[in-house]
Every structure is written in structure tokens, then in C-alpha cells.
Amino acid sequence: MAENEKLYITVRGYGEARFEEKKSVFIGYCEHVTNEDEATAFIKKIKEKHKDATHNCFGYVMRGGVLCRYSDDGEPSGTAGRPVLAVLLGSGVTNAMITVARWFGGTKLGTGGLVHAYGEAAKAALENAEFIELVPMTVADITLAYNLYNQFISKSAP
């Protein structure tokens, strides 16, 4: 297999998990995405679903780690989106995102508590998603004369 044809791990479908910490509720959602438009659409979908959430934080990583983004959505810097992204990066999964909705429970968690809670919600959502291995492929449409078919197949077979 060529260098650019390496297997990679992603998620198929959807994973969801709920986590509670000192009466704050965190719901994590994991989804397969292949570009920023899909990621933005998923973020919007979760924000619409949980309009009453105090925060909707996310992290995503696209193929090969070339594109990574996260948002703390008003939480203290680095306490929400970064731990979510760290879960994805640590798992080796790519072309995936996790969004975590939080409802404040009345007790401040502190920076360490937020990092822990967002990380746990993200990890649980990822664990509830189905993992798959993919090989990048290129689809080609080839037209050739019938008398060249056998020659073509014998030279293109692995």
C-alpha cells in the first residue's frame, strides 16, 4: 500500500453520552464529518436542539490532523473545547467531531473540574460511536476497447 493510502480510523454514525458533575449536566455528541461545512452544520444542529444549554463546546479533527478546531463557547479559555479535541486526537480518530452541551448546575467546577467534565463527556460520546477503518480511494471511469480488457485487468490486479 502506498504512503498516501494508509488506513485511518473514523466513526460511522453517531455516539451520545450524558455525564453529571456537581449538578451540571454534560451531553456529548460524536459524529463523522469530512469537511468544515459538515462540522458547522452539526454544531448548529446541536445548538438548535439545546437552545437552553449554558454552553455548546466542540472539537473536531479532519483527515490526518491537518485541520483541527475547537471552541470553549464562553467557558474559561482551554477548559472545554481543548479537552474535547484532546479526546479525539488521543484516540487516533480522524474526520470526526464531538460537541458537548452543558447546563450549569449552580456550583462552579473550577478550571480543573471543567477540563475533567468536558473530557469525560467527550470520551463517553466517542466510546458510544461505532469505529471503522477506511482506506482512501480514487474512483476512475475507464473506457477502452473490448480487445484490451483482459490485458488491462491482468496489469491492474494487485
Short mmCIF file of C-alpha atoms in Angstrom, two decimals:
data_model
loop_
_atom_site.label_atom_id
_atom_site.label_comp_id
_atom_site.label_asym_id
_atom_site.label_seq_id
_atom_site.Cartn_x
_atom_site.Cartn_y
_atom_site.Cartn_z
CA MET A 1 0.00 0.00 0.00
CA ALA A 2 1.38 3.43 -0.92
CA GLU A 3 2.12 6.03 1.77
CA ASN A 4 -0.94 8.10 0.86
CA GLU A 5 -3.21 5.03 1.01
CA LYS A 6 -2.83 4.27 4.72
CA LEU A 7 -5.78 3.04 6.70
CA TYR A 8 -7.33 5.55 9.01
CA ILE A 9 -9.88 5.24 11.79
CA THR A 10 -13.04 7.30 11.96
CA VAL A 11 -16.55 6.95 13.34
CA ARG A 12 -19.61 5.79 11.49
CA GLY A 13 -22.88 7.28 12.51
CA TYR A 14 -23.32 8.78 15.90
CA GLY A 15 -22.39 8.45 19.57
CA GLU A 16 -24.04 10.13 22.54
CA ALA A 17 -23.43 10.15 26.29
CA ARG A 18 -24.56 12.03 29.38
CA PHE A 19 -22.25 12.98 32.26
CA GLU A 20 -23.08 14.82 35.50
CA GLU A 21 -20.70 16.70 37.78
CA LYS A 22 -21.93 18.66 40.84
CA LYS A 23 -25.42 19.06 39.33
CA SER A 24 -24.08 20.33 36.00
CA VAL A 25 -25.23 18.16 33.11
CA PHE A 26 -23.00 17.48 30.10
CA ILE A 27 -24.25 15.70 26.99
CA GLY A 28 -21.63 14.74 24.42
CA TYR A 29 -22.36 14.01 20.78
CA CYS A 30 -19.89 12.38 18.39
CA GLU A 31 -20.35 12.48 14.62
CA HIS A 32 -18.43 11.64 11.44
CA VAL A 33 -17.54 14.74 9.40
CA THR A 34 -15.37 15.17 6.32
CA ASN A 35 -15.22 18.96 6.00
CA GLU A 36 -15.84 22.19 7.86
CA ASP A 37 -19.29 22.68 6.33
CA GLU A 38 -20.43 19.35 7.81
CA ALA A 39 -18.86 20.25 11.16
CA THR A 40 -20.56 23.65 11.19
CA ALA A 41 -23.91 22.05 10.32
CA PHE A 42 -23.57 19.54 13.17
CA ILE A 43 -22.68 22.29 15.66
CA LYS A 44 -25.72 24.27 14.53
CA LYS A 45 -27.93 21.18 14.87
CA ILE A 46 -26.82 20.59 18.48
CA LYS A 47 -27.19 24.29 19.36
CA GLU A 48 -30.73 24.22 17.95
CA LYS A 49 -31.52 21.04 19.87
CA HIS A 50 -30.20 22.52 23.13
CA LYS A 51 -31.06 26.22 22.94
CA ASP A 52 -31.34 26.24 26.72
CA ALA A 53 -27.82 24.88 27.30
CA THR A 54 -25.42 27.22 29.08
CA HIS A 55 -22.60 26.28 26.66
CA ASN A 56 -22.19 24.21 23.49
CA CYS A 57 -18.48 23.45 23.10
CA PHE A 58 -16.84 21.39 20.39
CA GLY A 59 -13.69 19.99 18.89
CA TYR A 60 -13.07 18.40 15.52
CA VAL A 61 -10.21 16.89 13.55
CA MET A 62 -10.13 16.32 9.82
CA ARG A 63 -8.12 13.70 7.96
CA GLY A 64 -4.54 13.40 9.09
CA GLY A 65 -4.86 16.10 11.74
CA VAL A 66 -4.31 18.77 9.09
CA LEU A 67 -7.36 20.68 10.30
CA CYS A 68 -8.25 20.83 13.99
CA ARG A 69 -10.59 23.32 15.62
CA TYR A 70 -12.26 23.77 18.96
CA SER A 71 -14.44 26.27 20.81
CA ASP A 72 -14.93 26.91 24.52
CA ASP A 73 -18.19 28.80 23.80
CA GLY A 74 -17.78 31.18 26.72
CA GLU A 75 -16.18 28.76 29.20
CA PRO A 76 -12.76 29.82 30.55
CA SER A 77 -10.12 29.54 27.84
CA GLY A 78 -8.89 25.98 27.27
CA THR A 79 -11.32 24.31 29.69
CA ALA A 80 -13.92 22.94 27.29
CA GLY A 81 -13.10 22.76 23.59
CA ARG A 82 -9.46 21.86 24.09
CA PRO A 83 -10.22 18.79 26.28
CA VAL A 84 -12.83 17.69 23.73
CA LEU A 85 -10.28 17.99 20.91
CA ALA A 86 -7.68 16.18 23.06
CA VAL A 87 -10.01 13.17 23.33
CA LEU A 88 -10.24 12.96 19.54
CA LEU A 89 -6.51 13.44 18.99
CA GLY A 90 -5.64 10.92 21.70
CA SER A 91 -7.92 8.29 20.20
CA GLY A 92 -6.33 8.44 16.77
CA VAL A 93 -9.75 9.02 15.21
CA THR A 94 -9.96 11.48 12.33
CA ASN A 95 -12.75 13.02 10.25
CA ALA A 96 -14.78 13.23 13.44
CA MET A 97 -16.13 15.79 15.85
CA ILE A 98 -17.56 15.95 19.32
CA THR A 99 -19.92 18.61 20.62
CA VAL A 100 -20.70 18.84 24.34
CA ALA A 101 -23.74 20.74 25.62
CA ARG A 102 -23.58 21.88 29.26
CA TRP A 103 -26.25 23.04 31.66
CA PHE A 104 -24.84 24.85 34.70
CA GLY A 105 -25.94 23.18 37.92
CA GLY A 106 -25.30 26.05 40.32
CA THR A 107 -21.86 25.01 41.59
CA LYS A 108 -18.74 26.32 39.91
CA LEU A 109 -16.46 23.46 38.88
CA GLY A 110 -13.23 25.44 38.55
CA THR A 111 -10.87 25.05 35.62
CA GLY A 112 -9.74 21.56 36.59
CA GLY A 113 -13.32 20.41 37.10
CA LEU A 114 -14.39 21.79 33.73
CA VAL A 115 -11.49 20.12 31.93
CA HIS A 116 -12.36 16.82 33.61
CA ALA A 117 -16.10 17.05 32.94
CA TYR A 118 -15.83 18.07 29.29
CA GLY A 119 -13.18 15.41 28.72
CA GLU A 120 -15.32 12.71 30.32
CA ALA A 121 -18.43 13.67 28.34
CA ALA A 122 -16.40 13.68 25.12
CA LYS A 123 -14.74 10.34 25.90
CA ALA A 124 -18.08 8.69 26.68
CA ALA A 125 -19.67 10.02 23.47
CA LEU A 126 -16.73 8.73 21.44
CA GLU A 127 -16.90 5.32 23.13
CA ASN A 128 -20.58 5.08 22.16
CA ALA A 129 -19.82 5.71 18.48
CA GLU A 130 -19.00 2.91 16.05
CA PHE A 131 -15.39 2.89 14.84
CA ILE A 132 -14.46 1.94 11.29
CA GLU A 133 -11.23 1.71 9.31
CA LEU A 134 -11.13 3.30 5.89
CA VAL A 135 -8.66 3.33 3.02
CA PRO A 136 -8.63 6.43 0.83
CA MET A 137 -9.63 5.57 -2.72
CA THR A 138 -9.99 7.22 -6.07
CA VAL A 139 -12.82 6.17 -8.31
CA ALA A 140 -12.00 6.15 -12.01
CA ASP A 141 -14.19 5.62 -15.02
CA ILE A 142 -12.12 3.98 -17.76
CA THR A 143 -13.24 3.38 -21.30
CA LEU A 144 -11.21 1.03 -23.50
CA ALA A 145 -11.64 -1.21 -26.47
CA TYR A 146 -13.05 -4.65 -25.70
CA ASN A 147 -10.00 -6.44 -27.11
CA LEU A 148 -7.80 -4.64 -24.47
CA TYR A 149 -9.94 -5.66 -21.47
CA ASN A 150 -8.03 -8.84 -20.46
CA GLN A 151 -4.69 -7.08 -20.84
CA PHE A 152 -5.89 -4.18 -18.69
CA ILE A 153 -7.26 -6.43 -15.93
CA SER A 154 -4.10 -8.55 -15.73
CA LYS A 155 -1.90 -5.46 -15.34
CA SER A 156 -4.11 -3.63 -12.88
CA ALA A 157 -4.77 -6.52 -10.48
CA PRO A 158 -2.78 -6.41 -7.22
#
